[in-house]
Short mmCIF file of C-alpha atoms and ligand atoms in Angstrom, two decimals:
data_model
loop_
_atom_site.label_atom_id
_atom_site.label_comp_id
_atom_site.label_asym_id
_atom_site.label_seq_id
_atom_site.Cartn_x
_atom_site.Cartn_y
_atom_site.Cartn_z
CA MET E 1156 2.95 15.58 16.94
CA GLN E 1157 4.01 18.08 14.27
CA GLU E 1158 7.52 16.73 13.72
CA VAL E 1159 9.47 13.54 14.33
CA SER E 1160 13.19 12.83 14.02
CA TYR E 1161 14.95 9.52 13.45
CA TYR E 1162 18.75 9.50 13.36
CA SER E 1163 19.53 12.89 11.77
CA LYS E 1164 16.38 13.12 9.62
CA THR E 1165 13.40 15.29 10.51
CA PHE E 1166 9.92 14.63 9.17
CA ALA E 1167 6.99 17.08 9.29
CA LEU E 1168 3.31 16.13 9.59
CA TRP E 1169 1.64 16.23 6.22
CA LEU E 1170 -1.50 14.03 6.15
CA THR E 1171 -3.36 14.08 9.45
CA PRO E 1172 -4.94 10.95 10.95
CA ASP E 1173 -8.39 12.45 10.22
CA GLN E 1174 -7.57 13.06 6.56
CA ILE E 1175 -6.28 9.51 6.19
CA GLN E 1176 -9.26 7.91 7.94
CA LYS E 1177 -11.71 9.88 5.80
CA ARG E 1178 -9.99 8.77 2.61
CA VAL E 1179 -9.77 5.13 3.76
CA GLN E 1180 -13.53 5.23 4.36
CA GLU E 1181 -14.10 6.57 0.83
CA LEU E 1182 -11.91 3.85 -0.69
CA ALA E 1183 -13.77 1.21 1.32
CA GLU E 1184 -17.10 2.52 0.02
CA ALA E 1185 -15.91 2.25 -3.59
CA ILE E 1186 -14.58 -1.27 -2.93
CA ASN E 1187 -17.81 -2.33 -1.20
CA ALA E 1188 -19.79 -1.17 -4.24
CA ALA E 1189 -17.56 -3.07 -6.67
CA TYR E 1190 -17.04 -6.34 -4.80
CA TRP E 1191 -20.09 -7.01 -2.58
CA ASP E 1192 -21.22 -10.00 -4.69
CA LYS E 1193 -17.79 -11.46 -5.46
CA ASP E 1194 -15.31 -14.00 -4.11
CA VAL E 1195 -12.50 -11.68 -3.09
CA GLU E 1196 -8.93 -12.41 -2.08
CA ILE E 1197 -7.23 -9.37 -0.61
CA ILE E 1198 -3.46 -9.55 -0.88
CA SER E 1199 -1.68 -7.11 1.36
CA ILE E 1200 1.95 -6.34 0.69
CA LEU E 1201 4.14 -6.42 3.76
CA GLN E 1202 5.63 -4.70 5.42
CA GLY E 1203 4.34 -1.19 4.82
CA ALA E 1204 0.70 -1.96 3.96
CA PHE E 1205 -0.21 -3.63 7.26
CA VAL E 1206 -1.72 -0.53 8.91
CA PHE E 1207 -3.65 0.59 5.83
CA THR E 1208 -4.90 -2.98 5.28
CA ALA E 1209 -6.04 -3.29 8.89
CA ASP E 1210 -8.09 -0.09 8.66
CA LEU E 1211 -9.45 -0.76 5.18
CA ILE E 1212 -10.65 -4.34 5.74
CA ARG E 1213 -12.60 -3.33 8.84
CA GLN E 1214 -14.67 -0.98 6.67
CA LEU E 1215 -15.62 -3.70 4.20
CA ASP E 1216 -19.10 -5.11 4.43
CA PHE E 1217 -18.55 -8.28 2.40
CA HIS E 1218 -16.40 -11.29 3.34
CA PRO E 1219 -13.01 -11.31 1.63
CA ARG E 1220 -10.19 -13.66 2.50
CA VAL E 1221 -7.12 -11.68 3.53
CA HIS E 1222 -3.53 -12.75 2.86
CA PHE E 1223 -0.13 -11.18 3.32
CA ILE E 1224 2.83 -11.48 1.01
CA LYS E 1225 6.20 -9.89 1.50
CA ALA E 1226 7.88 -7.73 -1.10
CA SER E 1227 11.15 -6.00 -0.46
CA SER E 1228 13.10 -3.56 -2.58
CA TYR E 1229 13.80 -0.54 -0.41
CA SER E 1230 16.88 -0.02 1.68
CA GLY E 1231 16.93 3.19 3.72
CA MET E 1232 15.51 5.85 1.42
CA GLN E 1233 16.36 4.18 -1.86
CA THR E 1234 14.89 1.41 -3.92
CA THR E 1235 17.46 -1.30 -4.67
CA GLY E 1236 15.98 -2.13 -8.05
CA THR E 1237 15.47 -5.84 -7.48
CA VAL E 1238 12.21 -6.98 -5.97
CA GLN E 1239 12.01 -10.08 -3.81
CA ILE E 1240 8.58 -11.64 -3.18
CA ASP E 1241 7.89 -14.22 -0.46
CA HIS E 1242 4.92 -16.18 0.95
CA ILE E 1243 3.07 -16.21 -2.35
CA GLY E 1244 3.45 -19.87 -3.36
CA HIS E 1245 0.60 -21.39 -1.36
CA LEU E 1246 -2.16 -19.02 -2.51
CA ASN E 1247 -4.96 -20.47 -4.63
CA LEU E 1248 -6.27 -17.57 -6.68
CA GLU E 1249 -7.66 -19.36 -9.72
CA GLY E 1250 -10.90 -17.68 -10.82
CA LYS E 1251 -10.90 -15.36 -7.79
CA HIS E 1252 -11.15 -11.58 -7.67
CA VAL E 1253 -7.84 -10.38 -6.35
CA LEU E 1254 -7.42 -6.97 -4.76
CA ILE E 1255 -3.84 -5.97 -4.00
CA CYS E 1256 -3.47 -3.68 -1.03
CA GLU E 1257 -0.32 -1.54 -1.04
CA ASP E 1258 0.90 1.36 1.07
CA ILE E 1259 2.75 3.36 -1.56
CA ILE E 1260 3.70 3.09 -5.21
CA ASP E 1261 6.96 4.82 -6.06
CA THR E 1262 8.79 3.49 -9.16
CA GLY E 1263 6.13 0.80 -9.53
CA ARG E 1264 8.76 -1.98 -9.71
CA THR E 1265 7.30 -3.82 -6.72
CA LEU E 1266 3.81 -3.80 -8.21
CA VAL E 1267 5.00 -4.86 -11.67
CA GLU E 1268 6.66 -7.92 -10.12
CA VAL E 1269 3.72 -8.68 -7.81
CA LEU E 1270 1.28 -8.42 -10.74
CA ARG E 1271 3.46 -10.66 -12.90
CA VAL E 1272 3.54 -13.37 -10.24
CA LEU E 1273 -0.14 -13.09 -9.25
CA ARG E 1274 -1.37 -13.24 -12.85
CA GLN E 1275 0.34 -16.63 -13.24
CA ALA E 1276 -2.24 -17.90 -10.74
CA ASN E 1277 -5.10 -17.09 -13.18
CA PRO E 1278 -7.33 -14.85 -11.05
CA ALA E 1279 -10.60 -13.68 -12.64
CA THR E 1280 -9.56 -10.07 -12.01
CA CYS E 1281 -6.61 -8.41 -10.34
CA GLU E 1282 -6.89 -4.77 -9.20
CA ILE E 1283 -4.72 -2.48 -7.11
CA CYS E 1284 -5.61 -0.37 -4.10
CA SER E 1285 -2.76 1.85 -2.92
CA LEU E 1286 -3.01 4.46 -0.21
CA LEU E 1287 -0.28 6.61 -1.76
CA LEU E 1288 1.11 7.10 -5.25
CA LYS E 1289 4.10 9.14 -6.41
CA PRO E 1290 3.07 9.67 -10.06
CA ASP E 1291 6.31 11.48 -10.96
CA CYS E 1292 8.38 8.42 -9.98
CA LEU E 1293 6.38 5.78 -11.86
CA GLU E 1294 8.50 3.94 -14.42
CA SER E 1295 5.81 1.86 -16.08
CA LEU E 1296 2.16 2.18 -16.89
CA ILE E 1297 0.17 0.55 -14.07
CA ASP E 1298 -3.59 0.71 -13.81
CA ILE E 1299 -4.28 1.72 -10.19
CA LYS E 1300 -8.01 1.34 -9.67
CA TYR E 1301 -8.14 2.67 -6.11
CA CYS E 1302 -5.69 5.35 -4.99
CA GLY E 1303 -5.85 7.30 -1.73
CA PHE E 1304 -3.55 10.24 -2.35
CA GLU E 1305 -1.20 11.30 -5.13
CA ILE E 1306 1.90 12.82 -3.57
CA PRO E 1307 5.06 14.58 -4.79
CA PRO E 1308 8.31 12.59 -5.12
CA GLU E 1309 9.31 12.94 -1.49
CA PHE E 1310 10.15 10.37 1.16
CA VAL E 1311 7.34 9.84 3.69
CA VAL E 1312 6.91 7.87 6.92
CA GLY E 1313 4.01 6.98 9.19
CA TYR E 1314 0.83 4.90 9.00
CA GLY E 1315 2.84 1.73 8.29
CA LEU E 1316 5.59 3.37 6.24
CA ASP E 1317 9.04 3.40 7.76
CA PHE E 1318 12.49 4.88 7.74
CA GLU E 1319 14.87 2.14 8.88
CA GLY E 1320 11.99 0.54 10.78
CA PHE E 1321 10.95 3.76 12.53
CA GLY E 1322 7.71 5.64 12.06
CA ARG E 1323 5.35 2.78 11.26
CA ASN E 1324 3.27 3.43 14.38
CA LEU E 1325 2.55 7.10 13.62
CA PRO E 1326 -1.17 7.64 12.94
CA GLY E 1327 -0.39 10.45 10.46
CA ILE E 1328 1.94 10.62 7.45
CA TYR E 1329 5.06 12.76 7.67
CA ARG E 1330 7.35 13.98 4.90
CA LEU E 1331 11.09 14.44 4.97
CA LYS E 1332 11.96 18.01 5.87
CA SER E 1333 15.71 17.94 6.45
P1 IMP J 2417 8.43 0.84 -5.75
O1 IMP J 2417 8.76 -0.57 -6.08
O2 IMP J 2417 9.53 1.78 -6.17
O3 IMP J 2417 7.10 1.29 -6.30
O4 IMP J 2417 8.45 0.98 -4.20
C1 IMP J 2417 7.44 0.51 -3.47
C2 IMP J 2417 7.84 0.18 -2.05
O5 IMP J 2417 8.93 0.99 -1.58
C3 IMP J 2417 6.67 0.52 -1.16
O6 IMP J 2417 5.85 -0.59 -1.02
C4 IMP J 2417 7.33 0.96 0.12
O7 IMP J 2417 7.50 -0.16 0.95
C5 IMP J 2417 8.65 1.52 -0.30
N1 IMP J 2417 8.60 3.02 -0.40
C6 IMP J 2417 8.49 3.76 -1.52
N2 IMP J 2417 8.45 5.07 -1.24
C7 IMP J 2417 8.53 5.17 0.09
C8 IMP J 2417 8.51 6.28 1.01
O8 IMP J 2417 8.40 7.46 0.64
N3 IMP J 2417 8.59 5.96 2.33
C9 IMP J 2417 8.69 4.68 2.79
N4 IMP J 2417 8.70 3.62 1.98
C10 IMP J 2417 8.62 3.86 0.64
MG1 MG J 2418 4.96 -1.41 0.48
#
């Protein structure tokens, strides 16, 4: 599918399923090399990261525990500025190697808040793996150890990312055209 439309917005294919799968494999190889001998807790950030997480963890050849937390800040195509984080309270991360799995980093506000909360749990290390990054939108300095693709400041859907709930099931990533 070259284009998709939801409501009055049209999105054009930009990263093909093959390109994404190849990059996910490369990220998994780097993560395998870094974590094979460690106690790893993968923390996936719902909702958007569920597809990326599902593909990534099946390429890992060690035995991480996998958890999901929920962070919300976006409404439609805009970030609301305040970040709400849920389902984080019960995690025991003391002394563990935490790897955060995110779909996209835009302003970075979500990650700043997630990092702040996770670090209170005293993990041994806490690194970030994000499929996408919009470097031009970043508002604070965040060390992103594993990044799939750097993209321009445009709104994208597909591969877990949505517009008003639509587009998450697309195997490719599409960018807003009109
Ligand atoms: P941040 O807090 O501004 O970095 O925004 C991060 C969150 O906003 C991501 O986890 C996504 O859920 C959502 N988001 C940011 N950019 C996009 C986009 O282009 N398409 C869909 N969701 C996005
Ligand atoms: Mg997200």
